[in-house]
Amino acid sequence: EVRLVESGGGLVQPGGSLRLSCAASGFTFSSYWMSWVRQAPGKGLEWVANIKQDGSESFYVDSVKGRFTISKDNAKNSLYLQMSNLRAEDTAVYYCARVILGAVWWLDPWGQGTPVTVSS
Amino acid sequence: DIQITQAPSSLSASVGDRVTITCRASQSIGSYLNWYQQKPGKAPNLLISAASSLQSGVPSRFSGSGSGTGFTLTISSLQPEDSSTYFCQQTYSIPYTFGQGTNLEIK
């Protein structure tokens, strides 16, 4: 069974840092692009970042560029999101998801999410 | 950035009704459009990829159509378990934007 389990969320003060983790199982993690998507309370979904299979390329939404870093450790079957200089508007549930490449690409499956609250 | 306009933002329909949700892209995105279903407190779940490809395990009452700038998710005969929020997402260009979501309620 393909499974993604996020962890590392919590309460952090504005300007602080947090590292999210996503443990993958049930598939060959090193063969897949991976993604982070977030959802602010009561709001819609926002794509945050993608990373290539070997970690050599990554892409970000403008609002997190220079503050967030996506990485993956294929030996540990783990995806990470290092978040720094956090702002109130970063408050959200953060989901990791596997990228499936076909004629187009999509996200499947998603983890259960880990909540991040940025507040003093 | 490609803007995705999803409509309606909410709707209420009865069991057995045919329901249609639309997403319109601000520029042509080919078939780079996916649909997800999200139940309260849960992660999104992929329903349809590449505008019209139904995912394995998804009931056949769900269907997707469209290309270019206009896309539609149709539920042919609404069931109680279809009460959810539905999102579309374009994966044509960065940032890979989502529609605002449609909250579907069963009357």
PDB file of C-alpha atoms in Angstrom:
ATOM      1  CA  GLU A   1       0.000   0.000   0.000  1.00  0.00           C
ATOM      2  CA  VAL A   2       1.324   3.420  -0.945  1.00  0.00           C
ATOM      3  CA  ARG A   3       1.478   5.583   2.145  1.00  0.00           C
ATOM      4  CA  LEU A   4       2.655   9.094   2.984  1.00  0.00           C
ATOM      5  CA  VAL A   5       2.842  10.277   6.579  1.00  0.00           C
ATOM      6  CA  GLU A   6       3.688  13.869   7.433  1.00  0.00           C
ATOM      7  CA  SER A   7       5.089  15.081  10.730  1.00  0.00           C
ATOM      8  CA  GLY A   8       6.813  18.073  12.234  1.00  0.00           C
ATOM      9  CA  GLY A   9       4.009  20.593  12.267  1.00  0.00           C
ATOM     10  CA  GLY A  10       3.238  22.750  15.272  1.00  0.00           C
ATOM     11  CA  LEU A  11       3.046  26.240  16.696  1.00  0.00           C
ATOM     12  CA  VAL A  12       5.878  28.619  15.803  1.00  0.00           C
ATOM     13  CA  GLN A  13       6.376  32.329  16.290  1.00  0.00           C
ATOM     14  CA  PRO A  14       6.548  34.716  13.348  1.00  0.00           C
ATOM     15  CA  GLY A  15      10.073  34.738  11.993  1.00  0.00           C
ATOM     16  CA  GLY A  16      10.715  31.245  13.283  1.00  0.00           C
ATOM     17  CA  SER A  17      11.621  28.027  11.506  1.00  0.00           C
ATOM     18  CA  LEU A  18      10.165  24.565  11.212  1.00  0.00           C
ATOM     19  CA  ARG A  19      11.042  21.422   9.295  1.00  0.00           C
ATOM     20  CA  LEU A  20       8.292  19.183   8.026  1.00  0.00           C
ATOM     21  CA  SER A  21       8.909  15.551   7.153  1.00  0.00           C
ATOM     22  CA  CYS A  22       7.015  13.101   5.006  1.00  0.00           C
ATOM     23  CA  ALA A  23       7.746   9.388   5.361  1.00  0.00           C
ATOM     24  CA  ALA A  24       6.968   7.394   2.233  1.00  0.00           C
ATOM     25  CA  SER A  25       6.334   3.671   1.944  1.00  0.00           C
ATOM     26  CA  GLY A  26       4.873   1.175  -0.492  1.00  0.00           C
ATOM     27  CA  PHE A  27       6.581   2.499  -3.621  1.00  0.00           C
ATOM     28  CA  THR A  28      10.051   3.177  -5.024  1.00  0.00           C
ATOM     29  CA  PHE A  29      10.464   6.659  -3.566  1.00  0.00           C
ATOM     30  CA  SER A  30      13.600   7.438  -5.565  1.00  0.00           C
ATOM     31  CA  SER A  31      11.669   7.126  -8.823  1.00  0.00           C
ATOM     32  CA  TYR A  32       9.159   9.867  -8.157  1.00  0.00           C
ATOM     33  CA  TRP A  33       8.894  13.614  -8.120  1.00  0.00           C
ATOM     34  CA  MET A  34       7.253  14.764  -4.899  1.00  0.00           C
ATOM     35  CA  SER A  35       5.214  17.787  -3.934  1.00  0.00           C
ATOM     36  CA  TRP A  36       4.074  19.891  -0.988  1.00  0.00           C
ATOM     37  CA  VAL A  37       0.642  21.511  -1.013  1.00  0.00           C
ATOM     38  CA  ARG A  38      -0.901  23.592   1.757  1.00  0.00           C
ATOM     39  CA  GLN A  39      -4.377  24.590   2.843  1.00  0.00           C
ATOM     40  CA  ALA A  40      -5.004  27.575   5.089  1.00  0.00           C
ATOM     41  CA  PRO A  41      -7.856  27.180   7.592  1.00  0.00           C
ATOM     42  CA  GLY A  42     -11.180  27.186   5.771  1.00  0.00           C
ATOM     43  CA  LYS A  43      -9.487  27.986   2.483  1.00  0.00           C
ATOM     44  CA  GLY A  44      -8.559  26.308  -0.749  1.00  0.00           C
ATOM     45  CA  LEU A  45      -5.444  24.445  -1.780  1.00  0.00           C
ATOM     46  CA  GLU A  46      -2.145  26.086  -2.707  1.00  0.00           C
ATOM     47  CA  TRP A  47       0.707  24.262  -4.430  1.00  0.00           C
ATOM     48  CA  VAL A  48       3.955  25.043  -2.582  1.00  0.00           C
ATOM     49  CA  ALA A  49       6.829  23.128  -4.159  1.00  0.00           C
ATOM     50  CA  ASN A  50       7.924  20.186  -6.319  1.00  0.00           C
ATOM     51  CA  ILE A  51      11.188  18.267  -6.299  1.00  0.00           C
ATOM     52  CA  LYS A  52      12.662  15.976  -8.923  1.00  0.00           C
ATOM     53  CA  GLN A  53      13.330  12.283  -8.302  1.00  0.00           C
ATOM     54  CA  ASP A  54      17.001  12.756  -7.449  1.00  0.00           C
ATOM     55  CA  GLY A  55      16.569  16.122  -5.771  1.00  0.00           C
ATOM     56  CA  SER A  56      18.492  17.932  -8.487  1.00  0.00           C
ATOM     57  CA  GLU A  57      15.648  20.287  -9.404  1.00  0.00           C
ATOM     58  CA  SER A  58      12.999  22.024  -7.367  1.00  0.00           C
ATOM     59  CA  PHE A  59      10.306  24.602  -8.004  1.00  0.00           C
ATOM     60  CA  TYR A  60       8.389  26.892  -5.678  1.00  0.00           C
ATOM     61  CA  VAL A  61       5.433  29.214  -5.545  1.00  0.00           C
ATOM     62  CA  ASP A  62       6.663  32.805  -5.400  1.00  0.00           C
ATOM     63  CA  SER A  63       5.313  33.440  -1.894  1.00  0.00           C
ATOM     64  CA  VAL A  64       7.748  30.945  -0.331  1.00  0.00           C
ATOM     65  CA  LYS A  65      10.812  31.384  -2.546  1.00  0.00           C
ATOM     66  CA  GLY A  66      13.892  32.132  -0.497  1.00  0.00           C
ATOM     67  CA  ARG A  67      12.161  31.035   2.718  1.00  0.00           C
ATOM     68  CA  PHE A  68      11.225  27.404   2.101  1.00  0.00           C
ATOM     69  CA  THR A  69      13.437  24.570   0.853  1.00  0.00           C
ATOM     70  CA  ILE A  70      12.129  21.241  -0.368  1.00  0.00           C
ATOM     71  CA  SER A  71      14.467  18.250  -0.217  1.00  0.00           C
ATOM     72  CA  LYS A  72      14.314  14.489  -0.317  1.00  0.00           C
ATOM     73  CA  ASP A  73      16.478  11.720   1.116  1.00  0.00           C
ATOM     74  CA  ASN A  74      16.002   8.689  -1.090  1.00  0.00           C
ATOM     75  CA  ALA A  75      17.985   6.477   1.277  1.00  0.00           C
ATOM     76  CA  LYS A  76      15.493   7.273   4.038  1.00  0.00           C
ATOM     77  CA  ASN A  77      12.403   7.395   1.802  1.00  0.00           C
ATOM     78  CA  SER A  78      11.696  10.832   3.175  1.00  0.00           C
ATOM     79  CA  LEU A  79      10.620  14.219   1.867  1.00  0.00           C
ATOM     80  CA  TYR A  80      11.250  17.431   3.758  1.00  0.00           C
ATOM     81  CA  LEU A  81      10.152  21.031   3.777  1.00  0.00           C
ATOM     82  CA  GLN A  82      12.451  23.397   5.645  1.00  0.00           C
ATOM     83  CA  MET A  83      10.519  26.556   6.426  1.00  0.00           C
ATOM     84  CA  SER A  84      12.154  29.705   7.724  1.00  0.00           C
ATOM     85  CA  ASN A  85      11.170  33.321   8.357  1.00  0.00           C
ATOM     86  CA  LEU A  86       7.640  32.077   8.851  1.00  0.00           C
ATOM     87  CA  ARG A  87       4.716  34.476   8.544  1.00  0.00           C
ATOM     88  CA  ALA A  88       1.151  34.363   9.800  1.00  0.00           C
ATOM     89  CA  GLU A  89      -0.008  33.689   6.243  1.00  0.00           C
ATOM     90  CA  ASP A  90       1.977  30.431   6.236  1.00  0.00           C
ATOM     91  CA  THR A  91      -0.496  29.015   8.750  1.00  0.00           C
ATOM     92  CA  ALA A  92      -1.995  25.967   7.052  1.00  0.00           C
ATOM     93  CA  VAL A  93      -2.213  22.210   6.904  1.00  0.00           C
ATOM     94  CA  TYR A  94       0.724  21.010   4.836  1.00  0.00           C
ATOM     95  CA  TYR A  95       0.280  17.923   2.680  1.00  0.00           C
ATOM     96  CA  CYS A  96       2.924  15.933   0.896  1.00  0.00           C
ATOM     97  CA  ALA A  97       1.921  14.138  -2.268  1.00  0.00           C
ATOM     98  CA  ARG A  98       3.468  11.881  -4.864  1.00  0.00           C
ATOM     99  CA  VAL A  99       3.692  13.203  -8.396  1.00  0.00           C
ATOM    100  CA  ILE A 100       2.497  10.851 -11.097  1.00  0.00           C
ATOM    101  CA  LEU A 101       3.870  11.595 -14.551  1.00  0.00           C
ATOM    102  CA  GLY A 102       1.745  10.692 -17.508  1.00  0.00           C
ATOM    103  CA  ALA A 103       0.579  12.640 -20.517  1.00  0.00           C
ATOM    104  CA  VAL A 104       0.167  15.355 -17.910  1.00  0.00           C
ATOM    105  CA  TRP A 105       1.004  15.032 -14.210  1.00  0.00           C
ATOM    106  CA  TRP A 106      -1.050  14.817 -11.073  1.00  0.00           C
ATOM    107  CA  LEU A 107      -0.851  14.222  -7.334  1.00  0.00           C
ATOM    108  CA  ASP A 108      -1.672  10.791  -5.980  1.00  0.00           C
ATOM    109  CA  PRO A 109      -1.803   9.893  -3.185  1.00  0.00           C
ATOM    110  CA  TRP A 110      -1.670  12.605  -0.544  1.00  0.00           C
ATOM    111  CA  GLY A 111      -0.636  12.276   3.061  1.00  0.00           C
ATOM    112  CA  GLN A 112      -2.999  13.129   5.899  1.00  0.00           C
ATOM    113  CA  GLY A 113      -1.380  16.502   6.454  1.00  0.00           C
ATOM    114  CA  THR A 114       0.435  18.213   9.315  1.00  0.00           C
ATOM    115  CA  PRO A 115      -0.809  21.539  10.720  1.00  0.00           C
ATOM    116  CA  VAL A 116       1.442  24.558  11.042  1.00  0.00           C
ATOM    117  CA  THR A 117       0.371  27.592  13.043  1.00  0.00           C
ATOM    118  CA  VAL A 118       2.425  30.774  12.926  1.00  0.00           C
ATOM    119  CA  SER A 119       1.428  33.002  15.804  1.00  0.00           C
ATOM    120  CA  SER A 120       2.904  34.908  18.719  1.00  0.00           C
TER     121      SER A 120
ATOM    122  CA  ASP B   1       0.352  33.015 -13.609  1.00  0.00           C
ATOM    123  CA  ILE B   2      -2.555  30.967 -14.911  1.00  0.00           C
ATOM    124  CA  GLN B   3      -5.749  31.797 -13.053  1.00  0.00           C
ATOM    125  CA  ILE B   4      -8.311  29.042 -12.536  1.00  0.00           C
ATOM    126  CA  THR B   5     -11.897  30.120 -11.985  1.00  0.00           C
ATOM    127  CA  GLN B   6     -14.062  27.377 -10.522  1.00  0.00           C
ATOM    128  CA  ALA B   7     -17.842  27.594 -10.338  1.00  0.00           C
ATOM    129  CA  PRO B   8     -20.047  27.414  -8.483  1.00  0.00           C
ATOM    130  CA  SER B   9     -18.384  27.928  -5.098  1.00  0.00           C
ATOM    131  CA  SER B  10     -21.166  25.946  -3.496  1.00  0.00           C
ATOM    132  CA  LEU B  11     -24.219  24.048  -4.530  1.00  0.00           C
ATOM    133  CA  SER B  12     -26.952  21.963  -3.022  1.00  0.00           C
ATOM    134  CA  ALA B  13     -28.491  19.082  -4.932  1.00  0.00           C
ATOM    135  CA  SER B  14     -30.620  16.034  -4.313  1.00  0.00           C
ATOM    136  CA  VAL B  15     -29.742  12.375  -4.522  1.00  0.00           C
ATOM    137  CA  GLY B  16     -30.049  11.288  -8.138  1.00  0.00           C
ATOM    138  CA  ASP B  17     -29.447  14.761  -9.569  1.00  0.00           C
ATOM    139  CA  ARG B  18     -26.938  15.432 -12.316  1.00  0.00           C
ATOM    140  CA  VAL B  19     -24.328  17.897 -11.067  1.00  0.00           C
ATOM    141  CA  THR B  20     -21.835  19.913 -13.073  1.00  0.00           C
ATOM    142  CA  ILE B  21     -18.825  21.860 -11.809  1.00  0.00           C
ATOM    143  CA  THR B  22     -16.717  23.959 -14.137  1.00  0.00           C
ATOM    144  CA  CYS B  23     -13.165  25.270 -14.184  1.00  0.00           C
ATOM    145  CA  ARG B  24     -12.003  27.916 -16.573  1.00  0.00           C
ATOM    146  CA  ALA B  25      -8.338  28.685 -17.163  1.00  0.00           C
ATOM    147  CA  SER B  26      -7.077  32.159 -18.000  1.00  0.00           C
ATOM    148  CA  GLN B  27      -5.086  30.687 -20.897  1.00  0.00           C
ATOM    149  CA  SER B  28      -4.987  27.403 -22.750  1.00  0.00           C
ATOM    150  CA  ILE B  29      -3.658  24.524 -20.669  1.00  0.00           C
ATOM    151  CA  GLY B  30      -4.376  21.657 -23.034  1.00  0.00           C
ATOM    152  CA  SER B  31      -5.508  18.729 -20.896  1.00  0.00           C
ATOM    153  CA  TYR B  32      -3.337  19.620 -17.900  1.00  0.00           C
ATOM    154  CA  LEU B  33      -6.290  19.685 -15.539  1.00  0.00           C
ATOM    155  CA  ASN B  34      -7.024  17.319 -12.657  1.00  0.00           C
ATOM    156  CA  TRP B  35      -9.961  16.985 -10.282  1.00  0.00           C
ATOM    157  CA  TYR B  36      -9.783  16.140  -6.574  1.00  0.00           C
ATOM    158  CA  GLN B  37     -12.402  15.377  -3.962  1.00  0.00           C
ATOM    159  CA  GLN B  38     -11.873  16.418  -0.347  1.00  0.00           C
ATOM    160  CA  LYS B  39     -14.011  15.362   2.578  1.00  0.00           C
ATOM    161  CA  PRO B  40     -13.922  17.415   5.804  1.00  0.00           C
ATOM    162  CA  GLY B  41     -10.751  16.874   7.789  1.00  0.00           C
ATOM    163  CA  LYS B  42      -9.285  14.588   5.148  1.00  0.00           C
ATOM    164  CA  ALA B  43      -6.653  14.873   2.456  1.00  0.00           C
ATOM    165  CA  PRO B  44      -7.725  15.431  -1.145  1.00  0.00           C
ATOM    166  CA  ASN B  45      -8.246  12.356  -3.269  1.00  0.00           C
ATOM    167  CA  LEU B  46      -7.652  12.228  -7.016  1.00  0.00           C
ATOM    168  CA  LEU B  47     -10.776  11.640  -9.079  1.00  0.00           C
ATOM    169  CA  ILE B  48      -9.830  12.517 -12.639  1.00  0.00           C
ATOM    170  CA  SER B  49      -6.494  13.219 -14.300  1.00  0.00           C
ATOM    171  CA  ALA B  50      -5.679  14.786 -17.642  1.00  0.00           C
ATOM    172  CA  ALA B  51      -9.150  16.329 -17.830  1.00  0.00           C
ATOM    173  CA  SER B  52     -11.032  13.104 -18.510  1.00  0.00           C
ATOM    174  CA  SER B  53      -9.227  10.001 -17.212  1.00  0.00           C
ATOM    175  CA  LEU B  54     -11.169   8.436 -14.384  1.00  0.00           C
ATOM    176  CA  GLN B  55      -8.929   7.042 -11.669  1.00  0.00           C
ATOM    177  CA  SER B  56      -9.131   3.401 -10.696  1.00  0.00           C
ATOM    178  CA  GLY B  57     -11.711   2.843  -7.984  1.00  0.00           C
ATOM    179  CA  VAL B  58     -13.614   6.047  -8.653  1.00  0.00           C
ATOM    180  CA  PRO B  59     -17.298   5.421  -9.385  1.00  0.00           C
ATOM    181  CA  SER B  60     -18.288   5.702 -13.033  1.00  0.00           C
ATOM    182  CA  ARG B  61     -20.893   8.347 -12.218  1.00  0.00           C
ATOM    183  CA  PHE B  62     -17.969  10.784 -12.147  1.00  0.00           C
ATOM    184  CA  SER B  63     -16.695  12.076 -15.472  1.00  0.00           C
ATOM    185  CA  GLY B  64     -14.521  14.892 -16.721  1.00  0.00           C
ATOM    186  CA  SER B  65     -14.380  16.703 -20.018  1.00  0.00           C
ATOM    187  CA  GLY B  66     -12.854  19.694 -21.709  1.00  0.00           C
ATOM    188  CA  SER B  67      -9.554  21.004 -22.995  1.00  0.00           C
ATOM    189  CA  GLY B  68      -7.897  24.316 -23.596  1.00  0.00           C
ATOM    190  CA  THR B  69      -9.567  26.736 -21.214  1.00  0.00           C
ATOM    191  CA  GLY B  70     -12.861  25.101 -20.241  1.00  0.00           C
ATOM    192  CA  PHE B  71     -13.318  21.979 -18.152  1.00  0.00           C
ATOM    193  CA  THR B  72     -16.218  20.197 -16.521  1.00  0.00           C
ATOM    194  CA  LEU B  73     -16.629  17.660 -13.747  1.00  0.00           C
ATOM    195  CA  THR B  74     -19.968  15.868 -13.931  1.00  0.00           C
ATOM    196  CA  ILE B  75     -21.623  13.589 -11.416  1.00  0.00           C
ATOM    197  CA  SER B  76     -24.339  11.807 -13.357  1.00  0.00           C
ATOM    198  CA  SER B  77     -26.447  10.640 -10.439  1.00  0.00           C
ATOM    199  CA  LEU B  78     -25.577  12.207  -7.127  1.00  0.00           C
ATOM    200  CA  GLN B  79     -25.135   9.898  -4.133  1.00  0.00           C
ATOM    201  CA  PRO B  80     -25.073  10.817  -0.435  1.00  0.00           C
ATOM    202  CA  GLU B  81     -21.377   9.985  -0.164  1.00  0.00           C
ATOM    203  CA  ASP B  82     -20.571  12.585  -2.825  1.00  0.00           C
ATOM    204  CA  SER B  83     -21.021  15.364  -0.269  1.00  0.00           C
ATOM    205  CA  SER B  84     -17.537  16.917  -0.407  1.00  0.00           C
ATOM    206  CA  THR B  85     -15.505  19.814  -1.654  1.00  0.00           C
ATOM    207  CA  TYR B  86     -14.173  19.463  -5.185  1.00  0.00           C
ATOM    208  CA  PHE B  87     -11.056  21.175  -6.533  1.00  0.00           C
ATOM    209  CA  CYS B  88      -9.517  21.381  -9.959  1.00  0.00           C
ATOM    210  CA  GLN B  89      -5.786  21.962 -10.481  1.00  0.00           C
ATOM    211  CA  GLN B  90      -3.814  22.973 -13.524  1.00  0.00           C
ATOM    212  CA  THR B  91      -0.412  21.346 -13.908  1.00  0.00           C
ATOM    213  CA  TYR B  92       0.522  23.143 -17.130  1.00  0.00           C
ATOM    214  CA  SER B  93       2.778  25.814 -15.702  1.00  0.00           C
ATOM    215  CA  ILE B  94       4.217  27.085 -12.436  1.00  0.00           C
ATOM    216  CA  PRO B  95       2.602  27.988 -10.117  1.00  0.00           C
ATOM    217  CA  TYR B  96       0.339  24.955 -10.370  1.00  0.00           C
ATOM    218  CA  THR B  97      -2.829  26.680  -9.286  1.00  0.00           C
ATOM    219  CA  PHE B  98      -6.001  25.187  -7.884  1.00  0.00           C
ATOM    220  CA  GLY B  99      -9.531  26.364  -8.362  1.00  0.00           C
ATOM    221  CA  GLN B 100     -11.219  27.926  -5.347  1.00  0.00           C
ATOM    222  CA  GLY B 101     -13.226  24.767  -4.672  1.00  0.00           C
ATOM    223  CA  THR B 102     -16.888  23.777  -4.885  1.00  0.00           C
ATOM    224  CA  ASN B 103     -18.657  22.754  -1.704  1.00  0.00           C
ATOM    225  CA  LEU B 104     -21.284  20.203  -2.705  1.00  0.00           C
ATOM    226  CA  GLU B 105     -24.083  19.599  -0.247  1.00  0.00           C
ATOM    227  CA  ILE B 106     -26.763  16.952  -0.457  1.00  0.00           C
ATOM    228  CA  LYS B 107     -30.283  18.254   0.155  1.00  0.00           C
TER     229      LYS B 107
END
